[in-house]
CSV table of C-alpha atoms in Angstrom, one decimal:
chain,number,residue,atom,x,y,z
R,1413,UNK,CA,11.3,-28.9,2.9
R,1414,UNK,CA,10.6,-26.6,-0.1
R,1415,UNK,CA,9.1,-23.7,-0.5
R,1416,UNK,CA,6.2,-22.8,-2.4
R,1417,UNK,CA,5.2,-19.0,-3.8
R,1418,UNK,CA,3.6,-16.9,-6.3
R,1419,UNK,CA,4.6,-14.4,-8.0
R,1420,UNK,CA,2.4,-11.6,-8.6
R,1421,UNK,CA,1.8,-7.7,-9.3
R,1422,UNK,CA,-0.6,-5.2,-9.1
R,1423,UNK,CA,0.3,-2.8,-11.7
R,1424,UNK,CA,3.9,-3.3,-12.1
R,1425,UNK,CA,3.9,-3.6,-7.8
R,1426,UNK,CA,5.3,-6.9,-7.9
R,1427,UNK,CA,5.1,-9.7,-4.9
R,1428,UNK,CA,5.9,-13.0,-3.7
R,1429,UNK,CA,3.0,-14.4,-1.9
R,1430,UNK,CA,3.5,-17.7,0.4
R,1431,UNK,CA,0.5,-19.8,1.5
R,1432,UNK,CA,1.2,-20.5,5.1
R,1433,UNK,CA,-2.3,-21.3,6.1
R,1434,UNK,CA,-0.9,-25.1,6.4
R,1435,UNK,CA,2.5,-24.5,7.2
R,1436,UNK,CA,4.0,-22.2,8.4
R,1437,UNK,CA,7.2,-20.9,6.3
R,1438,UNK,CA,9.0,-19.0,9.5
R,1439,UNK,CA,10.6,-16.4,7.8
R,1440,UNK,CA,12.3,-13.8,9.8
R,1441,UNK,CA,13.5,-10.5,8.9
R,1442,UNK,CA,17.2,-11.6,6.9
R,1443,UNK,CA,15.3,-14.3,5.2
R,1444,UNK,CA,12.4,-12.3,3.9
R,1445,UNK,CA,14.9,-9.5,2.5
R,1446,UNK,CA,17.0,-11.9,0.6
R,1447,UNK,CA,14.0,-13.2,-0.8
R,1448,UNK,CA,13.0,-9.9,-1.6
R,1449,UNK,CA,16.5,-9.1,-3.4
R,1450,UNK,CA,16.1,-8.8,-6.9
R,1451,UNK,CA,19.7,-9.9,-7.6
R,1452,UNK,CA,20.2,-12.5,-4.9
R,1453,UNK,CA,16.7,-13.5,-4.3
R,1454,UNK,CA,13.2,-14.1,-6.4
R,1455,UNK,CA,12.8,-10.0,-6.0
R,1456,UNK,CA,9.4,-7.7,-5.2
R,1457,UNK,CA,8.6,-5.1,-3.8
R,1458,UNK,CA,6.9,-6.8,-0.6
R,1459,UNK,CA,6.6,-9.9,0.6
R,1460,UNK,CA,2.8,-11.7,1.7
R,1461,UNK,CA,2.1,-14.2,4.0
R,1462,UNK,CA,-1.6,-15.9,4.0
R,1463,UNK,CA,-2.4,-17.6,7.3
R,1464,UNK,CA,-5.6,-19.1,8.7
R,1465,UNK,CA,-7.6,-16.3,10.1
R,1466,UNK,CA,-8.4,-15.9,13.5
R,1467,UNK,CA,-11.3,-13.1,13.3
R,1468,UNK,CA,-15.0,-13.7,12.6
R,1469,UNK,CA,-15.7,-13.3,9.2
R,1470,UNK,CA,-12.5,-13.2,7.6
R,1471,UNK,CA,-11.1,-16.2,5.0
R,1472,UNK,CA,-7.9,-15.8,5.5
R,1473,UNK,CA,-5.0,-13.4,7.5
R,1474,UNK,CA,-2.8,-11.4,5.6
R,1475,UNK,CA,0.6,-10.5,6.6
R,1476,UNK,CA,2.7,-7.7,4.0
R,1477,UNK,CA,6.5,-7.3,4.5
R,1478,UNK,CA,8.2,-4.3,2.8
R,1479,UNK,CA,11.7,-5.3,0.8
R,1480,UNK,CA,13.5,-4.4,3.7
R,1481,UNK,CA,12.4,-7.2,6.3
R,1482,UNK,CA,9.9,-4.6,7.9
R,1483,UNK,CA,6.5,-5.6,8.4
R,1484,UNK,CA,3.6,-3.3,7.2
R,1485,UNK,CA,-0.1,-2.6,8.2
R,1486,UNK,CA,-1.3,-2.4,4.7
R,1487,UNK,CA,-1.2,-3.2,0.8
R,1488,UNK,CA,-3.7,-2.5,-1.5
R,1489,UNK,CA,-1.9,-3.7,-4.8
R,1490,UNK,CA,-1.2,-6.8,-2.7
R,1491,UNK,CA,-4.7,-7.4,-1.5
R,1492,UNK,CA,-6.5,-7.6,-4.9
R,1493,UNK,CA,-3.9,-9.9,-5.7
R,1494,UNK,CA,-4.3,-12.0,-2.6
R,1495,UNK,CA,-8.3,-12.0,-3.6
R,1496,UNK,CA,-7.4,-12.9,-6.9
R,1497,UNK,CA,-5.3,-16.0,-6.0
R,1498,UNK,CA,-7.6,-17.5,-3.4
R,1499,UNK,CA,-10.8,-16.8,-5.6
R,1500,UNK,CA,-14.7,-15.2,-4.9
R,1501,UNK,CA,-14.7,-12.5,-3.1
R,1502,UNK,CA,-13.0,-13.5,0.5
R,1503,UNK,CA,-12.7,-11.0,3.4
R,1504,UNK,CA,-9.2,-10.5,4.2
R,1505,UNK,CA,-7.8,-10.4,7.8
R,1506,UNK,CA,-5.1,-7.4,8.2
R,1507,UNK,CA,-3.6,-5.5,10.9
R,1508,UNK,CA,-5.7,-2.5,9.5
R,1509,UNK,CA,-8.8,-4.4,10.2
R,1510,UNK,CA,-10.9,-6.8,7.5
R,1511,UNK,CA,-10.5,-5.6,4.1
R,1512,UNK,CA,-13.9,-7.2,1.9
R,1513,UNK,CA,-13.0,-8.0,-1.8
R,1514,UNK,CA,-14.8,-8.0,-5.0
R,1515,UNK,CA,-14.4,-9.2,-8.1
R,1516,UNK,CA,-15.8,-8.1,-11.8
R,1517,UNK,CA,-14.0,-9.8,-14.6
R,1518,UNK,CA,-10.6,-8.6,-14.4
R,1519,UNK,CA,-11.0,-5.9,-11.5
R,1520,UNK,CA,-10.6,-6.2,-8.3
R,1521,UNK,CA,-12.3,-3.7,-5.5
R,1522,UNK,CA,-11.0,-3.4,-2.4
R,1523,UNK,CA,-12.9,-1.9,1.0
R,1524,UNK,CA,-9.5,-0.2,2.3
R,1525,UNK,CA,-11.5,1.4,5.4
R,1526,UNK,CA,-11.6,4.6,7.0
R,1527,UNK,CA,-9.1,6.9,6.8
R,1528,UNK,CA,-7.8,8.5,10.3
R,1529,UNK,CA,-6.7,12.0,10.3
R,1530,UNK,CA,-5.3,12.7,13.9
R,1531,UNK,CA,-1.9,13.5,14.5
R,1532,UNK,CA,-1.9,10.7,16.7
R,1533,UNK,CA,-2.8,7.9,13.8
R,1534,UNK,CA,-0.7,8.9,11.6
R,1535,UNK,CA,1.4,8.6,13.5
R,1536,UNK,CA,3.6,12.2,14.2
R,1537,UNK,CA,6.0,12.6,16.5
R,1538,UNK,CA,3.8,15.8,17.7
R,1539,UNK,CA,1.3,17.2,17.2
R,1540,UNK,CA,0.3,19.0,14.3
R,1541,UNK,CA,-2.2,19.8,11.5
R,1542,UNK,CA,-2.2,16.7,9.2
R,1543,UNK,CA,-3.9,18.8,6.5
R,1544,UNK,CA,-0.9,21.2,6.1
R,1545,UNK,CA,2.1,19.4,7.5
R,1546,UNK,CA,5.5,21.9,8.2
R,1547,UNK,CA,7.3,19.2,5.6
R,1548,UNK,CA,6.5,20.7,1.9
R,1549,UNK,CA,2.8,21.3,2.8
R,1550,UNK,CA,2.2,17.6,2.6
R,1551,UNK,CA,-1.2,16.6,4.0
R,1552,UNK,CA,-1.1,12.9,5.9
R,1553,UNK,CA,-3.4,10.5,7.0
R,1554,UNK,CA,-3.3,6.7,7.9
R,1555,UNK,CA,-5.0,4.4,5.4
R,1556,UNK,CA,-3.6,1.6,8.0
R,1557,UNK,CA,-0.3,2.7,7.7
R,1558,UNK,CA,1.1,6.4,7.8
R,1559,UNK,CA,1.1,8.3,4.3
R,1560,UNK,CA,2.0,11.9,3.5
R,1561,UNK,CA,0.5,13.7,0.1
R,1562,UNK,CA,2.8,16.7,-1.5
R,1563,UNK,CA,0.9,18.5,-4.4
R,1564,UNK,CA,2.4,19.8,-7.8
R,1565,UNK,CA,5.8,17.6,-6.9
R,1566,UNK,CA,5.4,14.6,-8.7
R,1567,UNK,CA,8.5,15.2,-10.7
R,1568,UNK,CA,10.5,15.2,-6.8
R,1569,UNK,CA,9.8,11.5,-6.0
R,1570,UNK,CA,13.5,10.4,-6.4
R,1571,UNK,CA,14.7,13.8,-5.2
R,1572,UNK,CA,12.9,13.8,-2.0
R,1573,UNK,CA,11.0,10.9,-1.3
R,1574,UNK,CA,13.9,9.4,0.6
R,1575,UNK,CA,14.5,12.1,3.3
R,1576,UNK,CA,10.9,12.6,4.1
R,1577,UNK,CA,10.0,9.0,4.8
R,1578,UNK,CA,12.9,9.1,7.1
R,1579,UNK,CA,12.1,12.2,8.7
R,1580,UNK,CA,11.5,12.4,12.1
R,1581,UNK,CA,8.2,13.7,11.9
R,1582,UNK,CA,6.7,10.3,11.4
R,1583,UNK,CA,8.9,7.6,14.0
R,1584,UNK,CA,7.6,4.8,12.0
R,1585,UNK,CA,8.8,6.3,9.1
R,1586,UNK,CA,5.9,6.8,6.0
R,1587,UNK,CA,4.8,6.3,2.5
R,1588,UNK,CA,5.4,9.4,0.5
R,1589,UNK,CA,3.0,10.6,-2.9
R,1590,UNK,CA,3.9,13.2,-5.0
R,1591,UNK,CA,0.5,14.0,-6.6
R,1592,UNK,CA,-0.4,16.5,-9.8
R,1593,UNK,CA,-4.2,17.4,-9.9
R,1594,UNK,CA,-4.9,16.5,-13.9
R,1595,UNK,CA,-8.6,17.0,-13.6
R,1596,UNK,CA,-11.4,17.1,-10.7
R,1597,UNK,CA,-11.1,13.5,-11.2
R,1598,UNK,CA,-8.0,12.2,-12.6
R,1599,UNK,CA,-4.5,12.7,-10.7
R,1600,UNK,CA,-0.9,11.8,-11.5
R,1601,UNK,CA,0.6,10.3,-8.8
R,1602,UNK,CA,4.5,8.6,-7.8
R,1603,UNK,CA,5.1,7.1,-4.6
R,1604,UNK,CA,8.1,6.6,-2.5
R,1605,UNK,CA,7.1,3.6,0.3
R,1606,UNK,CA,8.5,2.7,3.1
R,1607,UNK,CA,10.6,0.3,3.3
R,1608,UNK,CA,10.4,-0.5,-0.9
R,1609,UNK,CA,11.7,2.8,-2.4
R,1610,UNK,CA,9.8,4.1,-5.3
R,1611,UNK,CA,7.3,1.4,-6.9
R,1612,UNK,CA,5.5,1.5,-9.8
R,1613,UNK,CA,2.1,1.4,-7.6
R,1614,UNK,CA,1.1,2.3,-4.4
R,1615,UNK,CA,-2.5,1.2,-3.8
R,1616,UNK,CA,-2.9,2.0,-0.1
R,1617,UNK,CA,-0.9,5.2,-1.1
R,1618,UNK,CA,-3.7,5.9,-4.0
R,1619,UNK,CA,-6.1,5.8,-1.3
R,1620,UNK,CA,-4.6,8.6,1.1
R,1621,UNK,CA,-3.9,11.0,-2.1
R,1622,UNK,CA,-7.2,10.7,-2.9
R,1623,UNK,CA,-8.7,11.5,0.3
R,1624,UNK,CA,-6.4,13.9,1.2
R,1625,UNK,CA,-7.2,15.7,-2.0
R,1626,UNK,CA,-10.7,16.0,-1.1
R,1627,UNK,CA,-9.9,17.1,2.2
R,1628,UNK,CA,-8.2,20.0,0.6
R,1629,UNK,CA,-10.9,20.2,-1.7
R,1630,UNK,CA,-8.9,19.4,-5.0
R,1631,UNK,CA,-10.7,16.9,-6.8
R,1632,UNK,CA,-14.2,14.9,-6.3
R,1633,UNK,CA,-14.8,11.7,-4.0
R,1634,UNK,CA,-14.3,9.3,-7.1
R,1635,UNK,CA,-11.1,9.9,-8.8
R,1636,UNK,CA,-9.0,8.0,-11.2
R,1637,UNK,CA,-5.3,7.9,-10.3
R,1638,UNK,CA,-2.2,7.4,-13.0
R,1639,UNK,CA,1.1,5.4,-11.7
R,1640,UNK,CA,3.6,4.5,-13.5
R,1641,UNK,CA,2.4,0.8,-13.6
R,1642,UNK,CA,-1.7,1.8,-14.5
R,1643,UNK,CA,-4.6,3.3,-13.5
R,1644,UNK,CA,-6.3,2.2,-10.2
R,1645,UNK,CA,-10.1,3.7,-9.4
R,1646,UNK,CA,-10.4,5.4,-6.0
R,1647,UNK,CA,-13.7,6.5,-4.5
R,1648,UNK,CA,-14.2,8.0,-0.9
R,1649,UNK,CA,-17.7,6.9,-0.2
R,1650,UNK,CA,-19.7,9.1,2.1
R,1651,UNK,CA,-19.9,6.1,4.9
R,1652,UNK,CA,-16.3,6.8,5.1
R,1653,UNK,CA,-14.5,4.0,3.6
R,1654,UNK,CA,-12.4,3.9,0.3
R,1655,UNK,CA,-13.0,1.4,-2.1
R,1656,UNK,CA,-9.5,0.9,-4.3
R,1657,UNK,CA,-10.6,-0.9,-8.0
R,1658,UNK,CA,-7.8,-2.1,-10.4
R,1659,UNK,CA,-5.9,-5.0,-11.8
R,1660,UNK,CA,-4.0,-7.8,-10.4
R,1661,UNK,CA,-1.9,-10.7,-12.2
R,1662,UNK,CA,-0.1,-13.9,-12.0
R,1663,UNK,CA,3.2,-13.7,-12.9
R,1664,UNK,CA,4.6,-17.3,-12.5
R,1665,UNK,CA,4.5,-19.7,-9.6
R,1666,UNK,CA,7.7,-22.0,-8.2
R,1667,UNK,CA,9.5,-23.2,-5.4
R,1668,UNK,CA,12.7,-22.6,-3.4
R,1669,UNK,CA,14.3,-25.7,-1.2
């Protein structure tokens, strides 16, 4: 039996992405982190699995798996590059809910959803203002998984990143930014993610900054975000969801016995 991938990134956010909608690759934890190795393995930042869907509407079920065997709710470097692979403009099936895709020559949009702002979402470990958290005045919210904001640190991602994903305010742990306001409409932005360490993107973590910027009334609803790997487009329409525009690319494809 051999293996069949693709390696892809979204802005230097690298993955290997697995086709299992006709068989399935059972990977567990150990397998998917020595795949993941960058020494030992093919290396990325997270690992996808495509499935055959099982929600009305949706082309095909996503699964994302952070370097360290973890599993995670959401991915939005990874989704453009699923939408890119299977082509059109498919609806994706993710534990955050269906994710619709569109396509314009070489960008990607992504419908990330609503963000959720209550403590409980998050999720904290108590309860507490997510707008102005006791951890470096970081505002969080969940863009399908739990993300944290600190403002005017973007130089601290190394230095602290680490500590507060792990901190026991969040018990599933959480995706750190370390955002600079530029403009009204352009941000710098680094981000430490769970489970993957600092990447060059975070598209999911683009999102939150983004919204949790406006929230604190920092920048506009549409706002163009700088990572180390690119620019990705963020706008926080007034129906509530986010739509996430950028990049994704084929790296090379293989296969492992």
């Amino acid at each position: 039996m051999t293996l069949s991938f693709t390696k892809m990134h979204g802005l230097g956010n690298d993955f290997i992405i697995i086709d299992g909608r006709e068989t399935d690759p059972a990977l567990d934890a150990d397998k998917i982190r020595h795949l993941c190795d960058r020494r030992f393995g093919i290396g990325c930042d997270q690992l996808v699995v495509l499935s055959a869907p099982t929600a009305n509407g949706a082309d095909v079920l996503v699964r994302f798996f952070n370097a360290d065997g973890s599993e995670s709710g959401a991915c939005g470097n990874a989704s453009r590059c699923v939408a890119t692979l299977i082509g059109g403009n498919p609806v994706l099936q993710t534990r955050a809910g269906l994710l619709p895709t569109s396509q314009d020559g070489e960008l990607i949009t992504v419908n990330m959803g609503t963000p959720r702002f209550e403590w409980q979402d998050v999720p904290l470990a108590k309860e507490y203002d997510t707008l102005h958290l006791p951890l470096h005045d970081a505002a969080a919210c969940s863009m399908g998984n739990p993300h944290a904001t600190v403002f005017g640190d973007v130089s601290r991602a190394e230095d602290l990143g680490p500590s507060l994903e792990n901190s026991p305010l969040f018990p599933q742990r959480a995706n750190i930014g370390f955002a600079d306001i530029i403009t009204p409409t352009h941000m710098r932005l680094r981000v430490w993610e769970r489970g993957a360490g600092l990447t060059l993107a975070c598209g999911s973590g683009a999102c939150a900054a983004v919204v949790n910027a406006v929230r604190r009334g920092l920048t506009e609803r549409s706002c163009v975000v700088t990572m180390d790997g690119g620019d990705l487009r963020i706008t926080w329409q007034d129906n509530g969801d986010v739509l996430m525009t950028g990049p994704a690319t084929s790296v090379f494809h293989g296969k492992l016995p």
